[in-house]
mmCIF file of C-alpha atoms in Angstrom:
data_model
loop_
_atom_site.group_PDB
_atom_site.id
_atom_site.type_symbol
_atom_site.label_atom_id
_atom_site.label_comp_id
_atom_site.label_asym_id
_atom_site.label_seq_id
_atom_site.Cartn_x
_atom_site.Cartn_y
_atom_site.Cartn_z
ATOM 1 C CA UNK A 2 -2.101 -4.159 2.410
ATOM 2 C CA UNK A 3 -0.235 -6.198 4.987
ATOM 3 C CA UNK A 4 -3.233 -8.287 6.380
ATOM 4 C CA UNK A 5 -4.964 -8.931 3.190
ATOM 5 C CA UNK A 6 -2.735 -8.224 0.175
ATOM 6 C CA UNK A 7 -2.588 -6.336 -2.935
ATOM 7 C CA UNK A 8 -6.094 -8.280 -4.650
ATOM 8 C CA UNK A 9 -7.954 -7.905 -1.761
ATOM 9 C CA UNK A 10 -7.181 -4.614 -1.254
ATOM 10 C CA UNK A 11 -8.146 -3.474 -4.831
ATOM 11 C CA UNK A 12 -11.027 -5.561 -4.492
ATOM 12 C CA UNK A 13 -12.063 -3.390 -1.446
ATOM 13 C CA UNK A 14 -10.775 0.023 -3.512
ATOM 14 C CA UNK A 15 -12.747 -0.760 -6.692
ATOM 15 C CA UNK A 16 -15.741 -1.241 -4.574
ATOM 16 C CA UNK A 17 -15.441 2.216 -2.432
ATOM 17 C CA UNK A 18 -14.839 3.723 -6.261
ATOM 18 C CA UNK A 19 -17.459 2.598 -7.149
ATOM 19 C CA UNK A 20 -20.092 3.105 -5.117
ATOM 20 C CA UNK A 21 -18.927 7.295 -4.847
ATOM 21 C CA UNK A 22 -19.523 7.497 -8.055
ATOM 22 C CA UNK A 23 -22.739 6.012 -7.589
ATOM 23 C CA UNK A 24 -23.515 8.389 -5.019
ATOM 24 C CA UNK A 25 -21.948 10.956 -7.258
ATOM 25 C CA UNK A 26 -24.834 10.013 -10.218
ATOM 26 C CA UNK A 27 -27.505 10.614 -7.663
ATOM 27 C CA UNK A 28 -26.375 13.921 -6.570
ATOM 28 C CA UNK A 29 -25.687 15.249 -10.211
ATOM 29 C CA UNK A 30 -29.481 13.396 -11.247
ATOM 30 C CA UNK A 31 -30.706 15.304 -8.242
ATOM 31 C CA UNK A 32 -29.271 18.965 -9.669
ATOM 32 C CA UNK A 33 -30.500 17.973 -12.926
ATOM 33 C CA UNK A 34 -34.153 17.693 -12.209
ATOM 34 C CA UNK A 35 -34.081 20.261 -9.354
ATOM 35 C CA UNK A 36 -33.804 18.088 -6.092
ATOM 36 C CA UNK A 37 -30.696 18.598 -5.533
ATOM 37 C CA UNK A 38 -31.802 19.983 -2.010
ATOM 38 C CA UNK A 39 -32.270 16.232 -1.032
ATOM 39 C CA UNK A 40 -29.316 14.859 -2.856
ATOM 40 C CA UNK A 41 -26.215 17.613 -2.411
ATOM 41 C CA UNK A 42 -25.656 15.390 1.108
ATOM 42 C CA UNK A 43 -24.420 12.648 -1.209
ATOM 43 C CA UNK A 44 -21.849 14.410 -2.719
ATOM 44 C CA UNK A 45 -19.680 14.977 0.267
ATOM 45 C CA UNK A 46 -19.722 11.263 0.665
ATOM 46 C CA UNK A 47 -19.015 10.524 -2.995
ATOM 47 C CA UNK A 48 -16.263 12.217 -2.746
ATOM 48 C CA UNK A 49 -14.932 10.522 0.732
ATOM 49 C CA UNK A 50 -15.161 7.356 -0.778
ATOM 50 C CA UNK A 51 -13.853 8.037 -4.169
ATOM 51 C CA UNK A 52 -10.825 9.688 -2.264
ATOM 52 C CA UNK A 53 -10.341 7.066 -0.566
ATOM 53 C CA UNK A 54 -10.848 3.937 -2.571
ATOM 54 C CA UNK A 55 -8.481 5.835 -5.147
ATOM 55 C CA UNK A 56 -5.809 6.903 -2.333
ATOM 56 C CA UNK A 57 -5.685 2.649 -1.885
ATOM 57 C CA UNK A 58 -5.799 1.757 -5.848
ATOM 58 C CA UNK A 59 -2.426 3.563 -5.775
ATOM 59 C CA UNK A 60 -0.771 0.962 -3.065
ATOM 60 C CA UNK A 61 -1.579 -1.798 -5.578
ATOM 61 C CA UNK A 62 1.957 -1.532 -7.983
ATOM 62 C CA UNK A 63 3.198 -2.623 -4.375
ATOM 63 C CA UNK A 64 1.614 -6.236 -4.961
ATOM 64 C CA UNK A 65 3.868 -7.081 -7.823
ATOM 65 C CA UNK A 66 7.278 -5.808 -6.169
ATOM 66 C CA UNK A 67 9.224 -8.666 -5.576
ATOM 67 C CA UNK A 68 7.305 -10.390 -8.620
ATOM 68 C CA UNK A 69 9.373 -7.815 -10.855
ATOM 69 C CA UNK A 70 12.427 -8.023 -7.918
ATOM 70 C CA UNK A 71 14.868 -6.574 -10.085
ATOM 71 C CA UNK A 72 12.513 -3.775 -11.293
ATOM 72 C CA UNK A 73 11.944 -2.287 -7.750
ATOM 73 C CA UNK A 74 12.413 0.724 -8.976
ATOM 74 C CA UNK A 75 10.074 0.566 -12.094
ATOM 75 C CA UNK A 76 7.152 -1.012 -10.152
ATOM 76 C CA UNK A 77 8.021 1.991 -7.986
ATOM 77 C CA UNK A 78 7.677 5.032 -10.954
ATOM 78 C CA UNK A 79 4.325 2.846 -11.476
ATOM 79 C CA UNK A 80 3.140 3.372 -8.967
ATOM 80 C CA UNK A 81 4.024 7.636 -8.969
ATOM 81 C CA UNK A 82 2.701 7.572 -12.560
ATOM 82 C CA UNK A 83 -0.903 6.432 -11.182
ATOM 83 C CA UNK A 84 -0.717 9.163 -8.903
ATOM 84 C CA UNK A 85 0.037 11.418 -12.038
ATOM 85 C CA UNK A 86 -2.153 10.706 -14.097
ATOM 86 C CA UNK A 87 -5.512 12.054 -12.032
ATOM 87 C CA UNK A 88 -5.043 15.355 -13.614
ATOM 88 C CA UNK A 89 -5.023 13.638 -17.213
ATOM 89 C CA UNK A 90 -8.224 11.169 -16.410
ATOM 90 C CA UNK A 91 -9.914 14.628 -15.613
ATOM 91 C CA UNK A 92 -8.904 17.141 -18.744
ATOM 92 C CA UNK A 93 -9.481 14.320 -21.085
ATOM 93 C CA UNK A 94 -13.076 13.454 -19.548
ATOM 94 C CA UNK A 95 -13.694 17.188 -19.666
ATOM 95 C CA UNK A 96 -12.632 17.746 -23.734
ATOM 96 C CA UNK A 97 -14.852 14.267 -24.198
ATOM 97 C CA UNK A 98 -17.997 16.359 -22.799
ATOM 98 C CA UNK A 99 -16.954 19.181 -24.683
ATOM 99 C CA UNK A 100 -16.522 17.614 -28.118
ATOM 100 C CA UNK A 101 -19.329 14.776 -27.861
ATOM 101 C CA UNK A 102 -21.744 16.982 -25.855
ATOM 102 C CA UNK A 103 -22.448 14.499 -23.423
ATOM 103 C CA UNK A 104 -23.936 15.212 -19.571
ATOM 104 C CA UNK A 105 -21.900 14.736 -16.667
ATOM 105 C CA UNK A 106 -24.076 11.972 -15.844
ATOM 106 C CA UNK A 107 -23.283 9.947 -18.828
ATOM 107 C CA UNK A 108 -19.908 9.839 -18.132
ATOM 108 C CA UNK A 109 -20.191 9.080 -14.740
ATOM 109 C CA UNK A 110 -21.557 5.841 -16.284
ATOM 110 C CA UNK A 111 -18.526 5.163 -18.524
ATOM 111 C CA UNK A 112 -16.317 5.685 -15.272
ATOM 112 C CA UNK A 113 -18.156 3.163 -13.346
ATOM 113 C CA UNK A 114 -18.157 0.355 -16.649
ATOM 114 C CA UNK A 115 -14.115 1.822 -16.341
ATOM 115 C CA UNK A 116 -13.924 0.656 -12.510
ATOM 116 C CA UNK A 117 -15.469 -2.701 -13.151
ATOM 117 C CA UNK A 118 -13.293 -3.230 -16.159
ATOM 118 C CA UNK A 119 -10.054 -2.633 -14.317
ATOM 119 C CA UNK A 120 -11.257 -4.539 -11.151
ATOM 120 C CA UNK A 121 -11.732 -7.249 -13.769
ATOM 121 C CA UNK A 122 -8.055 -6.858 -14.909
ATOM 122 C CA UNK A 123 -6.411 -6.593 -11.452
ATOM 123 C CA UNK A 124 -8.295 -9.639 -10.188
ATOM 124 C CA UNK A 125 -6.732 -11.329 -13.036
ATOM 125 C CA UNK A 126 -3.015 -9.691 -12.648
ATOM 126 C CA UNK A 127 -2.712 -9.433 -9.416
ATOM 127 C CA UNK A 128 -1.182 -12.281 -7.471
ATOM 128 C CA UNK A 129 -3.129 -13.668 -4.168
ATOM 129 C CA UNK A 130 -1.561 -12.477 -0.754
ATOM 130 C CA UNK A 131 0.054 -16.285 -0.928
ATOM 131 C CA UNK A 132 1.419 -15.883 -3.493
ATOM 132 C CA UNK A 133 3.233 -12.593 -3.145
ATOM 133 C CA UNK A 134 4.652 -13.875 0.402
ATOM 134 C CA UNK A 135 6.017 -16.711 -1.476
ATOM 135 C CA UNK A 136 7.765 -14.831 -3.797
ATOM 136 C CA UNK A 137 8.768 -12.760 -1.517
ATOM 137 C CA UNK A 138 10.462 -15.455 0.546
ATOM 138 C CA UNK A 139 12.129 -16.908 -2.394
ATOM 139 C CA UNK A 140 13.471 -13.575 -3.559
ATOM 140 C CA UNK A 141 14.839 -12.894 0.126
ATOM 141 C CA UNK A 142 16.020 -16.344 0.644
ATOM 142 C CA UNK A 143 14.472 -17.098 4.244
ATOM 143 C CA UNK A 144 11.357 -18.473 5.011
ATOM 144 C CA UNK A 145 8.074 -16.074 5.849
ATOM 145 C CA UNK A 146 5.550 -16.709 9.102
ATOM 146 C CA UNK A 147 2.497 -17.789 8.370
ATOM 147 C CA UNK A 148 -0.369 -15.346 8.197
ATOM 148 C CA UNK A 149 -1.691 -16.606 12.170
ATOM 149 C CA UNK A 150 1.391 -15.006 13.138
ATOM 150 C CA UNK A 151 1.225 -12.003 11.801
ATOM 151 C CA UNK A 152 0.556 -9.938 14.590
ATOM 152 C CA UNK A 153 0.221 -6.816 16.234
ATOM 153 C CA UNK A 154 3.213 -7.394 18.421
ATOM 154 C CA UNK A 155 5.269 -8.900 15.658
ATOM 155 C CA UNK A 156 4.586 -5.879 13.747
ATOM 156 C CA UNK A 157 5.329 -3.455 16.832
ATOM 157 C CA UNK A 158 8.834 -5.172 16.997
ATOM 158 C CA UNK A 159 9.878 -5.135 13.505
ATOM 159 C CA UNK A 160 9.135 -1.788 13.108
ATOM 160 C CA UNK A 161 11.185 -0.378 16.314
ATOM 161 C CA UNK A 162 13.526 -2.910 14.415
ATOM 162 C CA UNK A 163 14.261 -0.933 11.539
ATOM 163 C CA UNK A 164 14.165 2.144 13.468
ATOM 164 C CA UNK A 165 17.112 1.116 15.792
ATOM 165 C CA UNK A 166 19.366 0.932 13.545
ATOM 166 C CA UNK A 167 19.896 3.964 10.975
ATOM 167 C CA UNK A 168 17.280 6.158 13.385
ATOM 168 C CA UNK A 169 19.397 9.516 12.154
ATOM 169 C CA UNK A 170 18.622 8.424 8.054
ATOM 170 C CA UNK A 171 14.561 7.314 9.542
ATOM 171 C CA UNK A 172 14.516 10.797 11.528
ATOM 172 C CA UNK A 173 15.670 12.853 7.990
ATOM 173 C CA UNK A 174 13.058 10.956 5.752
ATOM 174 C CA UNK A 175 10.375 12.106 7.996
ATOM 175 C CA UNK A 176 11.630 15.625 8.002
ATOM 176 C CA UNK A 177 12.275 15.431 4.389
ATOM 177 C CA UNK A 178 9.176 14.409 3.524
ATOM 178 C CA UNK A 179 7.223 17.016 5.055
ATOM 179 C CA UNK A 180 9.708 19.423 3.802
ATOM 180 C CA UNK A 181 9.130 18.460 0.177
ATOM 181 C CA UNK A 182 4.926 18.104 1.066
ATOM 182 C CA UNK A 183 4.949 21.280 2.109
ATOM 183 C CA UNK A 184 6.789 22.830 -0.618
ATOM 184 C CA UNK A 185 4.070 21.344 -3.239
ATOM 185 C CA UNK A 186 1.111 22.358 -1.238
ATOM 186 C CA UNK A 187 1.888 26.081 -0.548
ATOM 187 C CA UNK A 188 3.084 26.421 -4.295
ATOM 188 C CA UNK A 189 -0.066 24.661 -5.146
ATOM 189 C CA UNK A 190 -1.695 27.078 -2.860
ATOM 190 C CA UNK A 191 -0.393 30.255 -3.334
ATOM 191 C CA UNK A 192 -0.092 29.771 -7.671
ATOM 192 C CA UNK A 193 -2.521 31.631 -8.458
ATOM 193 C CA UNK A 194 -2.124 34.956 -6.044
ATOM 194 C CA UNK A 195 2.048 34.913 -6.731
ATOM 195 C CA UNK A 196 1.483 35.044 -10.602
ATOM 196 C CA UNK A 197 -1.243 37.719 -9.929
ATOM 197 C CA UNK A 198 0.669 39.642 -8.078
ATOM 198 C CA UNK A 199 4.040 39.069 -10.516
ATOM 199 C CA UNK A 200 1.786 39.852 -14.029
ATOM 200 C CA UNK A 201 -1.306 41.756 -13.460
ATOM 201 C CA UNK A 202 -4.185 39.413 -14.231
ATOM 202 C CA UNK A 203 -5.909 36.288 -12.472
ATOM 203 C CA UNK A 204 -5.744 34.639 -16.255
ATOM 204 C CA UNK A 205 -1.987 34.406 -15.441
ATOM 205 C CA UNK A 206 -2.192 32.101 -12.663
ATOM 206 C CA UNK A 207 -4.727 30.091 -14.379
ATOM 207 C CA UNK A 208 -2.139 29.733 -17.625
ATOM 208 C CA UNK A 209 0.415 28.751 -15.231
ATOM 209 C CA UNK A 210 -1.603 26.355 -12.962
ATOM 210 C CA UNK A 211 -2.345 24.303 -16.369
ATOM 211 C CA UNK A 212 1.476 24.552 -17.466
ATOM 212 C CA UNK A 213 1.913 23.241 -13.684
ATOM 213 C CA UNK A 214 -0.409 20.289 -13.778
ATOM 214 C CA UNK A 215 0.685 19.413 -17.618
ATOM 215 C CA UNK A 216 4.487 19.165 -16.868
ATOM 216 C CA UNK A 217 3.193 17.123 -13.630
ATOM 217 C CA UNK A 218 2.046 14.786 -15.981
ATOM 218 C CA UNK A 219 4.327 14.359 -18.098
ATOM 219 C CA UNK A 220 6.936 14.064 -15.269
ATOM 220 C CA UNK A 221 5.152 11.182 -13.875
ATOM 221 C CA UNK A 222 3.866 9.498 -16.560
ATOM 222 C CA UNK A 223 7.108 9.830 -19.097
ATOM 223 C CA UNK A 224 9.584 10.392 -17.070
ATOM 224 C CA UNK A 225 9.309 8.584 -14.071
ATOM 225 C CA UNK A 226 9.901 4.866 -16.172
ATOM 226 C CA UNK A 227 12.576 6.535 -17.918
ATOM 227 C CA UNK A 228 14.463 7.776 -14.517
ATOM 228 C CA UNK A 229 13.295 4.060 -12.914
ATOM 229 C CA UNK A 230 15.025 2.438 -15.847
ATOM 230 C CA UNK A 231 18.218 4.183 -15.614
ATOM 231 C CA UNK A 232 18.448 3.160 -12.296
ATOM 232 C CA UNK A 233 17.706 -0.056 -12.544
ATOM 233 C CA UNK A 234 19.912 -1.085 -15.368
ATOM 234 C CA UNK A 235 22.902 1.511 -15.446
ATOM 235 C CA UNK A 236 26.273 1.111 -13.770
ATOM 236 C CA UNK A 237 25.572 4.804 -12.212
ATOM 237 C CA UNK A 238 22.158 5.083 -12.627
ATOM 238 C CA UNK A 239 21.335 5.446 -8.724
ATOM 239 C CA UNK A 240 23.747 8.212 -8.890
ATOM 240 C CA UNK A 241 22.674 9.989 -11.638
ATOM 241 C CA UNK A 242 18.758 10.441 -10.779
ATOM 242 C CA UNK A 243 19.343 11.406 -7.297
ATOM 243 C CA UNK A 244 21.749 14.378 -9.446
ATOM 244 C CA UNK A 245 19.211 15.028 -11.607
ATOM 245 C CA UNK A 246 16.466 15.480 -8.573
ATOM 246 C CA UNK A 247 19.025 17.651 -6.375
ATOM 247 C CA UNK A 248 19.728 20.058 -8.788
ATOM 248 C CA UNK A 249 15.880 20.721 -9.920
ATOM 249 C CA UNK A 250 15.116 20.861 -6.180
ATOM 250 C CA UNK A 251 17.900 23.639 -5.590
ATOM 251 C CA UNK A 252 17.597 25.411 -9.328
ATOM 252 C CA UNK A 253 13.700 25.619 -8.270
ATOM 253 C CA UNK A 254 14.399 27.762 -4.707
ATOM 254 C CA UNK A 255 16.703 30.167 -7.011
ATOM 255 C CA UNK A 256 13.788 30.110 -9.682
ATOM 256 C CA UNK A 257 10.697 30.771 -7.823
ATOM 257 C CA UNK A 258 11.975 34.144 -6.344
ATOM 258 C CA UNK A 259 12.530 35.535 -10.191
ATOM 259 C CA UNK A 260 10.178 37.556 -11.921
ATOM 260 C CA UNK A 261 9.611 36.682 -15.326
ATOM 261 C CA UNK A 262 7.283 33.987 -16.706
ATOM 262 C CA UNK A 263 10.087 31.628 -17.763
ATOM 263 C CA UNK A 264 11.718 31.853 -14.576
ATOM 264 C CA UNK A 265 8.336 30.701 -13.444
ATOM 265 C CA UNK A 266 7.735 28.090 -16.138
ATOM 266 C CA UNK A 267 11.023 27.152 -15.249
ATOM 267 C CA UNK A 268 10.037 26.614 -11.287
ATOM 268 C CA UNK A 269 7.114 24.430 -12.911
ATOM 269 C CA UNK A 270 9.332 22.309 -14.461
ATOM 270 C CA UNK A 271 12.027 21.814 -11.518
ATOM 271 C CA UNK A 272 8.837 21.346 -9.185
ATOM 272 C CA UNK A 273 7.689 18.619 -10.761
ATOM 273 C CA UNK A 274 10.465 16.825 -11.604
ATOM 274 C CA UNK A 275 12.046 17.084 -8.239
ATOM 275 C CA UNK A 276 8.794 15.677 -6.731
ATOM 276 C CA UNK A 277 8.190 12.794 -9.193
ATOM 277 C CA UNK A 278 11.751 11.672 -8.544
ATOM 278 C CA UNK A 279 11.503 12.153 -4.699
ATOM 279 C CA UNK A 280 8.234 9.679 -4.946
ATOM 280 C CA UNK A 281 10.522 7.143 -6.433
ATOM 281 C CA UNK A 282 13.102 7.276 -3.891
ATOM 282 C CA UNK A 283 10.932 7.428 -0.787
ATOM 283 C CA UNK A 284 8.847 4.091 -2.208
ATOM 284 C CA UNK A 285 12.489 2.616 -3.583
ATOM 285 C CA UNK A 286 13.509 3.378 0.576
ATOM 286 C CA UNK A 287 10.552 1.890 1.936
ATOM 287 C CA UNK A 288 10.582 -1.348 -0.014
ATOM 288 C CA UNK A 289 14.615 -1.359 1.217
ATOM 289 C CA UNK A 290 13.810 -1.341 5.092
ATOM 290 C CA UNK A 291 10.759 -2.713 5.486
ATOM 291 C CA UNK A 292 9.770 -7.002 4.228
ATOM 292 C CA UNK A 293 6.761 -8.138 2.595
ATOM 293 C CA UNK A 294 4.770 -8.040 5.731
ATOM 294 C CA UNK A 295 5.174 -4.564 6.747
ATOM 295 C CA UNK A 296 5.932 -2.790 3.883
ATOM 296 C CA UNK A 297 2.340 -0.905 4.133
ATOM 297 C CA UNK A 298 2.749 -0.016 7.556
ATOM 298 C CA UNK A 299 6.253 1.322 7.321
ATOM 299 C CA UNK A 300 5.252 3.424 4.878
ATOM 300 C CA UNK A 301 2.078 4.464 6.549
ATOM 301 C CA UNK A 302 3.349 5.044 9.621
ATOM 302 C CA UNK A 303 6.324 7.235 8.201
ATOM 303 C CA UNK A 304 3.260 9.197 6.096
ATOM 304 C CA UNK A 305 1.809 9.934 9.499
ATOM 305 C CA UNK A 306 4.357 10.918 11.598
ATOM 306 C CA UNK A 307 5.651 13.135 8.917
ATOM 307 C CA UNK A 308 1.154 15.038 8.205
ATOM 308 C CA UNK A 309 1.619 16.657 11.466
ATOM 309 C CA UNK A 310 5.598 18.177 11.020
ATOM 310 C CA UNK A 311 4.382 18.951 7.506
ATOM 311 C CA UNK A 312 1.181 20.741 8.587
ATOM 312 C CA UNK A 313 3.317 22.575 11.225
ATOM 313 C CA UNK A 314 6.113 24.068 8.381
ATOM 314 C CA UNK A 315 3.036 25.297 6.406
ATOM 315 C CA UNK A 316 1.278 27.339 9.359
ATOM 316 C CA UNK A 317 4.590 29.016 9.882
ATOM 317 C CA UNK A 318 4.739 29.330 6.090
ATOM 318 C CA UNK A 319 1.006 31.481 6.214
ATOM 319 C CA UNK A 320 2.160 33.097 9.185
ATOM 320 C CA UNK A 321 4.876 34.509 7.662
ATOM 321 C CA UNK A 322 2.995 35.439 4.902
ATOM 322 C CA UNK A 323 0.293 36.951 7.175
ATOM 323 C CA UNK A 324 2.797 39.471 8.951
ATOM 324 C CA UNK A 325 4.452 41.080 5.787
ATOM 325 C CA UNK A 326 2.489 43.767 3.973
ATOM 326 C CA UNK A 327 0.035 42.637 1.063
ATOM 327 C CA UNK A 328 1.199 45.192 -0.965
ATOM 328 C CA UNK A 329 4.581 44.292 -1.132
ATOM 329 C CA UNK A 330 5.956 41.535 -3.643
ATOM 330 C CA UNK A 331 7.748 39.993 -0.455
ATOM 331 C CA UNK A 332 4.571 39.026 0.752
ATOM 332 C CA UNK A 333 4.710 36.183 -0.728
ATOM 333 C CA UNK A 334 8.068 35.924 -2.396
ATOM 334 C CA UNK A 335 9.765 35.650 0.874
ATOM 335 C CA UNK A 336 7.322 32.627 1.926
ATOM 336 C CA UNK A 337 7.439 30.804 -1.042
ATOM 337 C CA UNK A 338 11.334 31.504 -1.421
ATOM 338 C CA UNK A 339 12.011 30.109 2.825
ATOM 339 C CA UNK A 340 9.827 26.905 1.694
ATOM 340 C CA UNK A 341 11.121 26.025 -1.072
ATOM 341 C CA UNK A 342 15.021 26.710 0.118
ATOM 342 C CA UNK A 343 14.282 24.885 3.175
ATOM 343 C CA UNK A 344 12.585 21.613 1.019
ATOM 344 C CA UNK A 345 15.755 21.749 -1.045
ATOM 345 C CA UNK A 346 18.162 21.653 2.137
ATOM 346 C CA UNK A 347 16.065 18.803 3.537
ATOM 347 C CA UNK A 348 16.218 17.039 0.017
ATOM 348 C CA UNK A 349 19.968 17.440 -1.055
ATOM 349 C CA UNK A 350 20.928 16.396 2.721
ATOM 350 C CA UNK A 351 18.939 13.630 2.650
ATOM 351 C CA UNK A 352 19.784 12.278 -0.703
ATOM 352 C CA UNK A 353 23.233 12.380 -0.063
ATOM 353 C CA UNK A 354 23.012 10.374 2.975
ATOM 354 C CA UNK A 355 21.749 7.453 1.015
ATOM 355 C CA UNK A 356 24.164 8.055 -2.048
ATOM 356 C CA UNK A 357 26.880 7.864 0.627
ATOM 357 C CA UNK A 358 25.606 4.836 2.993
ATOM 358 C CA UNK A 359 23.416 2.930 0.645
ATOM 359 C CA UNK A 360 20.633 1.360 1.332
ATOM 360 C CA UNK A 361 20.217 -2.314 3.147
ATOM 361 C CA UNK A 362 21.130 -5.599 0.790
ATOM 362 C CA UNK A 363 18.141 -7.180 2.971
ATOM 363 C CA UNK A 364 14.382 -5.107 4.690
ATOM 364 C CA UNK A 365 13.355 -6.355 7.521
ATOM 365 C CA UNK A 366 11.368 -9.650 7.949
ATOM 366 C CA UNK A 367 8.862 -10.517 10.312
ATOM 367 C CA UNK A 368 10.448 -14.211 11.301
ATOM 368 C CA UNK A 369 9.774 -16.540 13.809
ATOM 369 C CA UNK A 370 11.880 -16.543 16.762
ATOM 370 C CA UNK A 371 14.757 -13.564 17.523
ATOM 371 C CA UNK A 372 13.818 -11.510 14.575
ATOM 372 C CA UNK A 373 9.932 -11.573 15.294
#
């Protein structure tokens, strides 16, 4: 996103999209008319690419942030409600089979003519990576290097830049982050055996997973713009969503340890909200530290210092889980309860930090001489 910019980069996306869903077609054709002993291979790498190509379609909102400077925020909830809406692209493709009676291989058609259309559209929207430096510069007031300078070195300094300085509010975003991750994946993980366990059927966790991955969307696609808007326009808005995302974080710790389904419902809806307005923040942080030429990389590089602390809480999660008797309701209670108490700490520490130092009037920019 750095190098080449936001049309590039979507350019490159579209294309990875597309051609996993290619390979996708020729692994479903291959089921269909019984080789799919010589096709299944594609599928893994249908799904690698369409992973991947969609995992950089969601970095594109970033190409029009200091376009729509004084909607940071908004361009940030866009960018969320992309995320969001996977789940929806997938229920509605699946009632659209159901009611038309169509294959799986004619809509895998109408999903590529969907790619081309919206690479058509972003080519169109999107501004060149010119373009977005000079706004960027004339937003910031101060005058970019050119792209020959743009290096590895340049990008090595600016970085350790921004972590001089507020390295105690740098160290808590990367523990707060995997915090929050890992709360999300080992409720996503453990759904379906913790409402088994609480109401007597499988059926339950499968009612609650949908509730779960509705009130997702709905989070990110309706309430995200609402929340960014606040923010952006309101004397206290700042103040108020980072409220509004500390107490679902904490209400949801209390929550998940009850036993009834609207306490449960109830963690659902905390979860999600929580998370949606956590996304905001973190990309509203990012864009605050880090310039136009390494806001990707900040952002990346805080992503991957945070997998492997993340990836850590949840094997101690499991291994707690693993020690404590299946038969007991603890089992799992106790798990879920320590991650979701300790993603709330992380969170409402966190949070308050920046409500009490706010965040920089200026990122981080890659200039020629002292600051480069």
């Amino acid at each position: 996103f750095d190098l080449f910019g936001g049309r590039l980069l979507s350019i490159a996306s579209a294309s990875f999209v597309l051609l996993g869903f290619l390979l996708l077609q020729v692994a479903v054709l291959g089921a269909q008319y019984g080789h799919d002993g010589d096709t299944s291979g594609f599928l893994v790498w249908a799904l690698v690419l369409v992973q991947g190509g969609g995992a950089m379609l969601g970095l594109i909102p970033m190409t029009m942030m200091w376009h729509l400077s004084d909607m940071q925020t908004l361009v940030s909830s866009a960018q969320v409600a992309t995320l969001r809406m996977s789940p929806l692209f997938i229920m509605l493709t699946s009632a659209f089979m159901h009611w038309l009676g169509v294959t799986l291989s004619s809509v895998i058609w109408v999903w590529c003519g969907f790619v081309v259309v919206a690479l058509a559209c972003l080519l169109w929207l999107l501004p060149t990576l010119s373009e977005y430096r000079a706004e960027a510069g004339r937003v910031l007031g101060t005058a970019l290097p050119s792209k020959d300078q743009h290096t590895a070195w340049k990008v090595v300094k600016g970085i350790l830049s921004m972590l001089r300085k507020p390295w105690s509010l740098h160290l808590l975003t990367i523990l707060t982050l995997a915090a929050v991750t890992t709360m999300g994946s080992v409720y996503e993980g453990l759904l379906g055996e913790w409402c088994t366990m609480l109401f007597g059927s499988s059926a339950a966790g499968e009612r609650l997973a949908t509730i779960v991955t509705a009130l997702g969307i709905i989070a990110g696609v309706c309430l995200s713009p609402l929340l960014a808007y606040v923010s952006d326009n309101l004397r206290y808005g700042t103040t108020l969503v980072h409220m509004i995302a500390i107490i679902s974080v904490c209400s949801s710790s209390v929550t998940i340890g009850l036993t009834t389904w609207f306490a449960q419902i109830a963690t659902a809806m905390f979860t999600s909200v929580s998370s949606t307005v956590f996304q905001i923040l973190l990309l509203r942080y990012y864009t605050a530290f880090a310039g136009p030429d390494l806001l990707g990389t900040f952002s990346g590089v805080t992503m991957a210092v945070s997998s492997p602390v993340g990836l850590a809480m949840q094997a101690l999660t499991y291994n707690l889980a693993s020690r404590l008797p299946a038969s007991s309701l603890a089992h799992l209670r106790l798990p879920l309860q320590a991650t979701f108490m300790s993603g709330a700490i992380c969170f409402t520490v966190w949070s308050s930090h920046l409500l009490r130092s706010g965040l920089p009037k200026k990122p981080v920019v890659l200039e020629e001489g002292s600051n480069g």
